[in-house]
């Protein structure tokens, strides 16, 4: 009913999924070809190769026809066997979640957990291997989005590689928004999707999988087959000569293709630069208003999400409501453990534009002032602008 309709926000600066780029949405609005038409089979192969180009890996990407949460569960189910000792690194809600999935399959799990405003220390991983040389798989999240913090993936990857274990990485909300690739961090299973920094939609996933990880899955008698959780079923589906195990979503593949095209055409370095600058301007603006960042240090604050601590005496829901009602800006609250403790401003894909940091800071500052927190929105805006002006000077 029209009377029940809630007015849409003017601008969404949420921590994902994002509003897709117009080119992505246009690509998805094309008539849906038949998935076994030779033209689609060729297109699918091309998209798998294009995803590999973006990830800077040799083999065509594995595309999974589901949102990343399903694909991550599929990766855990496919890779982790009853013989595996898993080291799970939890610095946030998603990292902790890996452990729950792992529990259904592993022999044993060891977990390193840090407070959700901190990052995993490489030394702790080194120490874990010292105590337990039988660790065979390490699972981790690069950017734990409900915290807005980044783990030192490259350093940890080196340690995992040195000890001959397999590294399973969720890079869903960092890939495309910063310099991270499967090869640089020695990831054996590297999972990402177009719905965050690539400005696509959240219904599809693509991955890079090493030969060692495929071999591990093939040797795992419990690795699912003829199942939505099977990675092995899809291993060769990128080849135009091979059948699909299930029907791929033609529209999602078109959208993914457009998102990767945009990323490669703009130039990855340029895309990362605007994510980093937007986040930097946002952090400067927030701090200048006397608002505390959630991340324990700026060095681990994500370039694709800025998380702030909810000021004492206020609630996340009142702030987010006021920002939306008064200014038409939609932000994100926390999830799970971080719910109620923080607010998140997303800088992903189309919203990773520095001027949106000014919008976010102004709206947040205005709402905080209204709710009785002595924020100075003008100082926040000036600080965010100063960062941007420095960069364009
Ligand atoms: C968004 C996201 C996912 C995927 O979640 P969906 O519910 O499938 O969209 C997984 N991991 C991280 C770190 C994410 O940010």
GROMACS .gro file of C-alpha atoms and ligand atoms in nm:
model
  408
    1UNK     CA    1   0.000   0.000   0.000
    2UNK     CA    2   0.125   0.343  -0.092
    3UNK     CA    3   0.063   0.475   0.258
    4UNK     CA    4   0.303   0.211   0.393
    5UNK     CA    5   0.581   0.300   0.156
    6UNK     CA    6   0.892   0.427   0.323
    7UNK     CA    7   1.072   0.705   0.143
    8UNK     CA    8   1.396   0.589  -0.015
    9UNK     CA    9   1.724   0.743   0.105
   10UNK     CA   10   1.881   1.014  -0.109
   11UNK     CA   11   2.212   0.837  -0.090
   12UNK     CA   12   2.321   0.502   0.047
   13UNK     CA   13   2.664   0.491   0.208
   14UNK     CA   14   2.619   0.146   0.360
   15UNK     CA   15   2.897  -0.109   0.409
   16UNK     CA   16   2.764  -0.327   0.125
   17UNK     CA   17   2.612  -0.457  -0.079
   18UNK     CA   18   2.625  -0.141  -0.286
   19UNK     CA   19   2.401   0.012  -0.548
   20UNK     CA   20   2.554  -0.124  -0.868
   21UNK     CA   21   2.718   0.091  -1.131
   22UNK     CA   22   2.467   0.186  -1.405
   23UNK     CA   23   2.671  -0.015  -1.657
   24UNK     CA   24   2.630  -0.326  -1.440
   25UNK     CA   25   2.256  -0.280  -1.408
   26UNK     CA   26   2.222  -0.216  -1.781
   27UNK     CA   27   2.413  -0.533  -1.861
   28UNK     CA   28   2.183  -0.730  -1.633
   29UNK     CA   29   1.874  -0.589  -1.800
   30UNK     CA   30   1.957  -0.749  -2.138
   31UNK     CA   31   1.738  -1.038  -2.256
   32UNK     CA   32   1.844  -1.362  -2.087
   33UNK     CA   33   2.019  -1.589  -2.334
   34UNK     CA   34   1.985  -1.966  -2.314
   35UNK     CA   35   2.268  -2.096  -2.097
   36UNK     CA   36   2.359  -2.370  -2.349
   37UNK     CA   37   2.362  -2.134  -2.643
   38UNK     CA   38   2.715  -2.138  -2.788
   39UNK     CA   39   2.732  -1.763  -2.745
   40UNK     CA   40   2.667  -1.787  -2.371
   41UNK     CA   41   2.910  -2.079  -2.328
   42UNK     CA   42   3.179  -1.866  -2.491
   43UNK     CA   43   3.082  -1.562  -2.288
   44UNK     CA   44   3.096  -1.757  -1.960
   45UNK     CA   45   3.448  -1.878  -2.045
   46UNK     CA   46   3.549  -1.522  -2.125
   47UNK     CA   47   3.409  -1.393  -1.794
   48UNK     CA   48   3.594  -1.664  -1.596
   49UNK     CA   49   3.916  -1.556  -1.768
   50UNK     CA   50   3.843  -1.189  -1.711
   51UNK     CA   51   3.795  -1.252  -1.338
   52UNK     CA   52   4.133  -1.428  -1.339
   53UNK     CA   53   4.291  -1.127  -1.508
   54UNK     CA   54   4.147  -0.900  -1.238
   55UNK     CA   55   4.279  -1.133  -0.965
   56UNK     CA   56   4.614  -1.161  -1.150
   57UNK     CA   57   4.607  -1.540  -1.159
   58UNK     CA   58   4.669  -1.777  -1.448
   59UNK     CA   59   4.376  -2.020  -1.429
   60UNK     CA   60   4.022  -1.905  -1.510
   61UNK     CA   61   3.824  -1.817  -1.198
   62UNK     CA   62   3.577  -2.051  -1.038
   63UNK     CA   63   3.238  -1.883  -1.049
   64UNK     CA   64   2.979  -1.992  -0.795
   65UNK     CA   65   2.615  -1.918  -0.862
   66UNK     CA   66   2.533  -1.783  -0.520
   67UNK     CA   67   2.610  -1.500  -0.283
   68UNK     CA   68   2.954  -1.516  -0.122
   69UNK     CA   69   2.819  -1.643   0.213
   70UNK     CA   70   2.707  -1.962   0.036
   71UNK     CA   71   3.033  -1.989  -0.158
   72UNK     CA   72   3.241  -1.953   0.159
   73UNK     CA   73   3.043  -2.230   0.324
   74UNK     CA   74   3.093  -2.436   0.006
   75UNK     CA   75   3.467  -2.373   0.021
   76UNK     CA   76   3.482  -2.487   0.385
   77UNK     CA   77   3.276  -2.797   0.307
   78UNK     CA   78   3.479  -2.885  -0.003
   79UNK     CA   79   3.826  -2.823   0.134
   80UNK     CA   80   3.822  -2.921   0.502
   81UNK     CA   81   3.842  -3.295   0.565
   82UNK     CA   82   3.823  -3.515   0.874
   83UNK     CA   83   4.202  -3.525   0.876
   84UNK     CA   84   4.250  -3.151   0.886
   85UNK     CA   85   4.370  -2.945   1.178
   86UNK     CA   86   4.237  -2.597   1.105
   87UNK     CA   87   4.378  -2.275   1.244
   88UNK     CA   88   4.098  -2.019   1.234
   89UNK     CA   89   4.182  -1.652   1.270
   90UNK     CA   90   3.894  -1.452   1.415
   91UNK     CA   91   3.910  -1.075   1.436
   92UNK     CA   92   3.543  -1.024   1.367
   93UNK     CA   93   3.203  -1.173   1.300
   94UNK     CA   94   3.289  -1.328   0.962
   95UNK     CA   95   3.619  -1.472   1.085
   96UNK     CA   96   3.443  -1.631   1.379
   97UNK     CA   97   3.186  -1.772   1.136
   98UNK     CA   98   3.452  -1.969   0.948
   99UNK     CA   99   3.505  -2.165   1.267
  100UNK     CA  100   3.141  -2.269   1.285
  101UNK     CA  101   3.149  -2.396   0.927
  102UNK     CA  102   3.482  -2.567   0.981
  103UNK     CA  103   3.344  -2.749   1.287
  104UNK     CA  104   3.123  -2.967   1.068
  105UNK     CA  105   3.420  -3.106   0.876
  106UNK     CA  106   3.754  -3.079   1.055
  107UNK     CA  107   3.942  -3.313   1.285
  108UNK     CA  108   4.030  -3.030   1.516
  109UNK     CA  109   4.029  -2.653   1.520
  110UNK     CA  110   4.262  -2.411   1.690
  111UNK     CA  111   4.146  -2.055   1.702
  112UNK     CA  112   4.323  -1.726   1.751
  113UNK     CA  113   4.067  -1.465   1.846
  114UNK     CA  114   4.141  -1.099   1.911
  115UNK     CA  115   3.905  -0.820   2.019
  116UNK     CA  116   3.695  -0.715   1.721
  117UNK     CA  117   3.859  -0.373   1.689
  118UNK     CA  118   4.204  -0.530   1.647
  119UNK     CA  119   4.384  -0.734   1.381
  120UNK     CA  120   4.550  -1.076   1.398
  121UNK     CA  121   4.924  -1.052   1.465
  122UNK     CA  122   5.149  -1.252   1.230
  123UNK     CA  123   5.362  -1.351   1.531
  124UNK     CA  124   5.063  -1.523   1.688
  125UNK     CA  125   5.023  -1.731   1.371
  126UNK     CA  126   5.392  -1.820   1.373
  127UNK     CA  127   5.359  -1.922   1.738
  128UNK     CA  128   5.055  -2.140   1.661
  129UNK     CA  129   5.255  -2.331   1.398
  130UNK     CA  130   5.537  -2.374   1.647
  131UNK     CA  131   5.300  -2.533   1.896
  132UNK     CA  132   5.103  -2.727   1.636
  133UNK     CA  133   5.307  -2.817   1.328
  134UNK     CA  134   5.016  -3.041   1.224
  135UNK     CA  135   4.800  -2.741   1.125
  136UNK     CA  136   4.700  -2.816   0.766
  137UNK     CA  137   4.458  -2.531   0.684
  138UNK     CA  138   4.443  -2.167   0.794
  139UNK     CA  139   4.114  -1.982   0.745
  140UNK     CA  140   4.079  -1.607   0.770
  141UNK     CA  141   3.896  -1.295   0.657
  142UNK     CA  142   4.096  -1.014   0.502
  143UNK     CA  143   3.853  -0.732   0.575
  144UNK     CA  144   3.608  -0.825   0.849
  145UNK     CA  145   3.332  -0.593   0.735
  146UNK     CA  146   3.122  -0.581   1.055
  147UNK     CA  147   3.434  -0.435   1.222
  148UNK     CA  148   3.581  -0.238   0.932
  149UNK     CA  149   3.929  -0.372   1.007
  150UNK     CA  150   4.197  -0.530   0.789
  151UNK     CA  151   4.415  -0.828   0.877
  152UNK     CA  152   4.781  -0.843   0.762
  153UNK     CA  153   4.711  -1.101   0.494
  154UNK     CA  154   5.040  -1.086   0.305
  155UNK     CA  155   5.248  -1.137   0.621
  156UNK     CA  156   5.024  -1.418   0.743
  157UNK     CA  157   5.022  -1.577   0.396
  158UNK     CA  158   5.402  -1.597   0.400
  159UNK     CA  159   5.396  -1.782   0.731
  160UNK     CA  160   5.127  -2.025   0.618
  161UNK     CA  161   5.317  -2.098   0.298
  162UNK     CA  162   5.644  -2.154   0.486
  163UNK     CA  163   5.474  -2.419   0.700
  164UNK     CA  164   5.315  -2.591   0.401
  165UNK     CA  165   4.953  -2.538   0.507
  166UNK     CA  166   4.667  -2.425   0.283
  167UNK     CA  167   4.529  -2.072   0.318
  168UNK     CA  168   4.156  -2.011   0.280
  169UNK     CA  169   4.074  -1.639   0.251
  170UNK     CA  170   3.751  -1.441   0.244
  171UNK     CA  171   3.840  -1.125   0.053
  172UNK     CA  172   3.480  -1.039  -0.035
  173UNK     CA  173   3.485  -0.679   0.085
  174UNK     CA  174   3.848  -0.593   0.016
  175UNK     CA  175   3.923  -0.724  -0.334
  176UNK     CA  176   3.879  -0.443  -0.585
  177UNK     CA  177   3.904  -0.178  -0.315
  178UNK     CA  178   4.270  -0.225  -0.229
  179UNK     CA  179   4.585  -0.397  -0.349
  180UNK     CA  180   4.514  -0.760  -0.267
  181UNK     CA  181   4.560  -1.061  -0.494
  182UNK     CA  182   4.573  -1.437  -0.435
  183UNK     CA  183   4.935  -1.464  -0.553
  184UNK     CA  184   5.069  -1.192  -0.323
  185UNK     CA  185   4.930  -1.361  -0.013
  186UNK     CA  186   4.980  -1.724  -0.125
  187UNK     CA  187   4.607  -1.790  -0.090
  188UNK     CA  188   4.498  -2.139  -0.193
  189UNK     CA  189   4.131  -2.049  -0.193
  190UNK     CA  190   4.065  -1.679  -0.246
  191UNK     CA  191   3.700  -1.583  -0.237
  192UNK     CA  192   3.546  -1.260  -0.354
  193UNK     CA  193   3.243  -1.122  -0.531
  194UNK     CA  194   3.123  -0.821  -0.726
  195UNK     CA  195   2.876  -0.688  -0.466
  196UNK     CA  196   3.115  -0.475  -0.263
  197UNK     CA  197   3.415  -0.282  -0.399
  198UNK     CA  198   3.351  -0.379  -0.762
  199UNK     CA  199   3.011  -0.210  -0.763
  200UNK     CA  200   2.825  -0.517  -0.887
  201UNK     CA  201   2.550  -0.728  -0.733
  202UNK     CA  202   2.571  -0.965  -0.435
  203UNK     CA  203   2.429  -1.277  -0.603
  204UNK     CA  204   2.744  -1.433  -0.745
  205UNK     CA  205   3.095  -1.524  -0.627
  206UNK     CA  206   3.427  -1.579  -0.798
  207UNK     CA  207   3.737  -1.748  -0.659
  208UNK     CA  208   4.095  -1.833  -0.734
  209UNK     CA  209   4.192  -2.185  -0.631
  210UNK     CA  210   4.547  -2.325  -0.628
  211UNK     CA  211   4.645  -2.665  -0.763
  212UNK     CA  212   4.725  -2.776  -0.408
  213UNK     CA  213   4.376  -2.683  -0.293
  214UNK     CA  214   4.213  -2.871  -0.583
  215UNK     CA  215   4.425  -3.176  -0.500
  216UNK     CA  216   4.323  -3.150  -0.134
  217UNK     CA  217   3.954  -3.136  -0.232
  218UNK     CA  218   3.989  -3.427  -0.471
  219UNK     CA  219   4.149  -3.635  -0.197
  220UNK     CA  220   3.877  -3.543   0.051
  221UNK     CA  221   3.615  -3.823   0.040
  222UNK     CA  222   3.361  -3.594   0.210
  223UNK     CA  223   3.398  -3.307  -0.037
  224UNK     CA  224   3.038  -3.258  -0.159
  225UNK     CA  225   2.936  -3.366  -0.511
  226UNK     CA  226   2.604  -3.299  -0.688
  227UNK     CA  227   2.546  -3.034  -0.427
  228UNK     CA  228   2.509  -2.657  -0.412
  229UNK     CA  229   2.808  -2.670  -0.173
  230UNK     CA  230   3.035  -2.847  -0.421
  231UNK     CA  231   3.330  -2.659  -0.569
  232UNK     CA  232   3.448  -2.972  -0.753
  233UNK     CA  233   3.124  -2.986  -0.953
  234UNK     CA  234   3.207  -2.646  -1.104
  235UNK     CA  235   3.581  -2.698  -1.154
  236UNK     CA  236   3.568  -2.731  -1.532
  237UNK     CA  237   3.242  -2.548  -1.596
  238UNK     CA  238   3.430  -2.246  -1.733
  239UNK     CA  239   3.524  -2.445  -2.043
  240UNK     CA  240   3.277  -2.382  -2.324
  241UNK     CA  241   3.289  -2.755  -2.400
  242UNK     CA  242   3.181  -2.864  -2.050
  243UNK     CA  243   2.826  -2.877  -1.912
  244UNK     CA  244   2.713  -2.670  -1.614
  245UNK     CA  245   2.628  -2.875  -1.303
  246UNK     CA  246   2.328  -2.648  -1.247
  247UNK     CA  247   2.183  -2.351  -1.433
  248UNK     CA  248   2.396  -2.040  -1.410
  249UNK     CA  249   2.219  -1.708  -1.370
  250UNK     CA  250   2.274  -1.545  -1.706
  251UNK     CA  251   2.194  -1.197  -1.572
  252UNK     CA  252   2.443  -1.227  -1.284
  253UNK     CA  253   2.719  -1.334  -1.524
  254UNK     CA  254   2.646  -1.032  -1.743
  255UNK     CA  255   2.660  -0.804  -1.439
  256UNK     CA  256   2.984  -0.961  -1.318
  257UNK     CA  257   3.137  -0.913  -1.661
  258UNK     CA  258   3.042  -0.545  -1.667
  259UNK     CA  259   3.177  -0.488  -1.315
  260UNK     CA  260   3.514  -0.643  -1.406
  261UNK     CA  261   3.527  -0.445  -1.731
  262UNK     CA  262   3.478  -0.120  -1.539
  263UNK     CA  263   3.746  -0.213  -1.286
  264UNK     CA  264   4.003  -0.300  -1.552
  265UNK     CA  265   3.915   0.000  -1.770
  266UNK     CA  266   3.948   0.252  -1.486
  267UNK     CA  267   4.267   0.083  -1.378
  268UNK     CA  268   4.294  -0.111  -1.050
  269UNK     CA  269   4.544   0.136  -0.901
  270UNK     CA  270   4.306   0.428  -0.966
  271UNK     CA  271   4.017   0.236  -0.810
  272UNK     CA  272   4.220   0.154  -0.497
  273UNK     CA  273   4.335   0.516  -0.477
  274UNK     CA  274   3.982   0.654  -0.462
  275UNK     CA  275   3.883   0.398  -0.199
  276UNK     CA  276   4.186   0.491   0.014
  277UNK     CA  277   4.133   0.865  -0.026
  278UNK     CA  278   3.762   0.847   0.057
  279UNK     CA  279   3.835   0.649   0.372
  280UNK     CA  280   4.118   0.881   0.472
  281UNK     CA  281   3.899   1.190   0.430
  282UNK     CA  282   3.620   1.020   0.623
  283UNK     CA  283   3.847   0.925   0.914
  284UNK     CA  284   3.988   1.278   0.931
  285UNK     CA  285   3.638   1.426   0.933
  286UNK     CA  286   3.509   1.190   1.197
  287UNK     CA  287   3.807   1.248   1.427
  288UNK     CA  288   3.785   1.625   1.388
  289UNK     CA  289   3.432   1.606   1.530
  290UNK     CA  290   3.559   1.431   1.840
  291UNK     CA  291   3.414   1.097   1.734
  292UNK     CA  292   3.626   0.791   1.804
  293UNK     CA  293   3.719   0.545   1.532
  294UNK     CA  294   3.633   0.183   1.610
  295UNK     CA  295   3.963   0.043   1.478
  296UNK     CA  296   4.233   0.026   1.747
  297UNK     CA  297   4.471   0.202   1.506
  298UNK     CA  298   4.432   0.381   1.174
  299UNK     CA  299   4.678   0.139   1.019
  300UNK     CA  300   4.418  -0.139   1.035
  301UNK     CA  301   4.116   0.075   0.938
  302UNK     CA  302   3.968  -0.048   0.611
  303UNK     CA  303   3.979   0.161   0.292
  304UNK     CA  304   3.631   0.036   0.209
  305UNK     CA  305   3.453   0.090   0.543
  306UNK     CA  306   3.494   0.346   0.821
  307UNK     CA  307   3.365   0.223   1.155
  308UNK     CA  308   3.306   0.460   1.444
  309UNK     CA  309   3.238   0.385   1.806
  310UNK     CA  310   2.887   0.476   1.922
  311UNK     CA  311   2.941   0.769   2.163
  312UNK     CA  312   2.851   0.706   2.527
  313UNK     CA  313   2.490   0.779   2.609
  314UNK     CA  314   2.370   0.735   2.249
  315UNK     CA  315   2.239   0.432   2.064
  316UNK     CA  316   2.329   0.313   1.715
  317UNK     CA  317   1.962   0.297   1.615
  318UNK     CA  318   1.885   0.658   1.714
  319UNK     CA  319   2.189   0.786   1.526
  320UNK     CA  320   2.123   0.588   1.211
  321UNK     CA  321   1.754   0.686   1.214
  322UNK     CA  322   1.835   1.054   1.255
  323UNK     CA  323   2.097   1.047   0.979
  324UNK     CA  324   1.843   0.887   0.748
  325UNK     CA  325   1.537   1.090   0.844
  326UNK     CA  326   1.701   1.430   0.859
  327UNK     CA  327   1.950   1.402   0.572
  328UNK     CA  328   1.837   1.108   0.360
  329UNK     CA  329   2.167   0.923   0.411
  330UNK     CA  330   2.167   0.550   0.485
  331UNK     CA  331   2.458   0.413   0.688
  332UNK     CA  332   2.516   0.067   0.841
  333UNK     CA  333   2.509  -0.051   1.201
  334UNK     CA  334   2.713  -0.342   1.338
  335UNK     CA  335   2.643  -0.715   1.307
  336UNK     CA  336   2.653  -0.987   1.569
  337UNK     CA  337   2.917  -0.901   1.828
  338UNK     CA  338   2.964  -0.548   1.695
  339UNK     CA  339   2.591  -0.470   1.691
  340UNK     CA  340   2.515  -0.171   1.910
  341UNK     CA  341   2.880  -0.077   1.946
  342UNK     CA  342   2.959   0.087   1.615
  343UNK     CA  343   2.828   0.257   1.303
  344UNK     CA  344   2.972   0.201   0.958
  345UNK     CA  345   3.016   0.428   0.659
  346UNK     CA  346   3.080   0.233   0.339
  347UNK     CA  347   3.323   0.342   0.066
  348UNK     CA  348   3.273   0.072  -0.192
  349UNK     CA  349   3.263   0.087  -0.570
  350UNK     CA  350   3.042   0.381  -0.669
  351UNK     CA  351   3.048   0.529  -0.317
  352UNK     CA  352   3.427   0.525  -0.299
  353UNK     CA  353   3.432   0.886  -0.414
  354UNK     CA  354   3.600   1.133  -0.179
  355UNK     CA  355   3.314   1.384  -0.182
  356UNK     CA  356   3.088   1.120  -0.025
  357UNK     CA  357   3.312   1.131   0.282
  358UNK     CA  358   3.205   1.494   0.321
  359UNK     CA  359   2.839   1.395   0.287
  360UNK     CA  360   2.879   1.120   0.548
  361UNK     CA  361   3.065   1.340   0.795
  362UNK     CA  362   2.815   1.628   0.757
  363UNK     CA  363   2.513   1.400   0.805
  364UNK     CA  364   2.668   1.210   1.094
  365UNK     CA  365   2.781   1.530   1.264
  366UNK     CA  366   2.440   1.689   1.221
  367UNK     CA  367   2.266   1.388   1.373
  368UNK     CA  368   2.508   1.360   1.664
  369UNK     CA  369   2.463   1.730   1.747
  370UNK     CA  370   2.087   1.694   1.739
  371UNK     CA  371   2.109   1.396   1.976
  372UNK     CA  372   2.311   1.591   2.229
  373UNK     CA  373   2.669   1.487   2.149
  374UNK     CA  374   2.887   1.795   2.117
  375UNK     CA  375   3.008   1.725   1.764
  376UNK     CA  376   3.129   2.009   1.546
  377UNK     CA  377   3.011   1.918   1.195
  378UNK     CA  378   3.182   2.222   1.041
  379UNK     CA  379   3.519   2.111   1.178
  380UNK     CA  380   3.452   1.760   1.045
  381UNK     CA  381   3.366   1.884   0.698
  382UNK     CA  382   3.671   2.112   0.694
  383UNK     CA  383   3.901   1.825   0.793
  384UNK     CA  384   3.757   1.592   0.529
  385UNK     CA  385   3.785   1.866   0.264
  386UNK     CA  386   4.146   1.936   0.364
  387UNK     CA  387   4.240   1.574   0.294
  388UNK     CA  388   4.070   1.585  -0.045
  389UNK     CA  389   4.219   1.924  -0.138
  390UNK     CA  390   4.565   1.798  -0.046
  391UNK     CA  391   4.520   1.507  -0.285
  392UNK     CA  392   4.402   1.717  -0.580
  393UNK     CA  393   4.651   2.000  -0.526
  394LIG     C1  394   2.956  -0.917   0.233
  394LIG     C2  395   3.050  -1.016   0.285
  394LIG     C3  396   3.034  -1.152   0.264
  394LIG     C4  397   2.919  -1.206   0.188
  394LIG     O1  398   2.803  -1.195   0.256
  394LIG     P1  399   2.665  -1.211   0.179
  394LIG     O2  400   2.567  -1.220   0.291
  394LIG     O3  401   2.673  -1.333   0.099
  394LIG     O4  402   2.650  -1.090   0.094
  394LIG     C5  403   3.127  -1.239   0.314
  394LIG     N1  404   3.235  -1.196   0.380
  394LIG     C6  405   3.256  -1.065   0.402
  394LIG     C7  406   3.379  -1.023   0.477
  394LIG     C8  407   3.165  -0.971   0.355
  394LIG     O5  408   3.185  -0.841   0.374
   0.00000   0.00000   0.00000
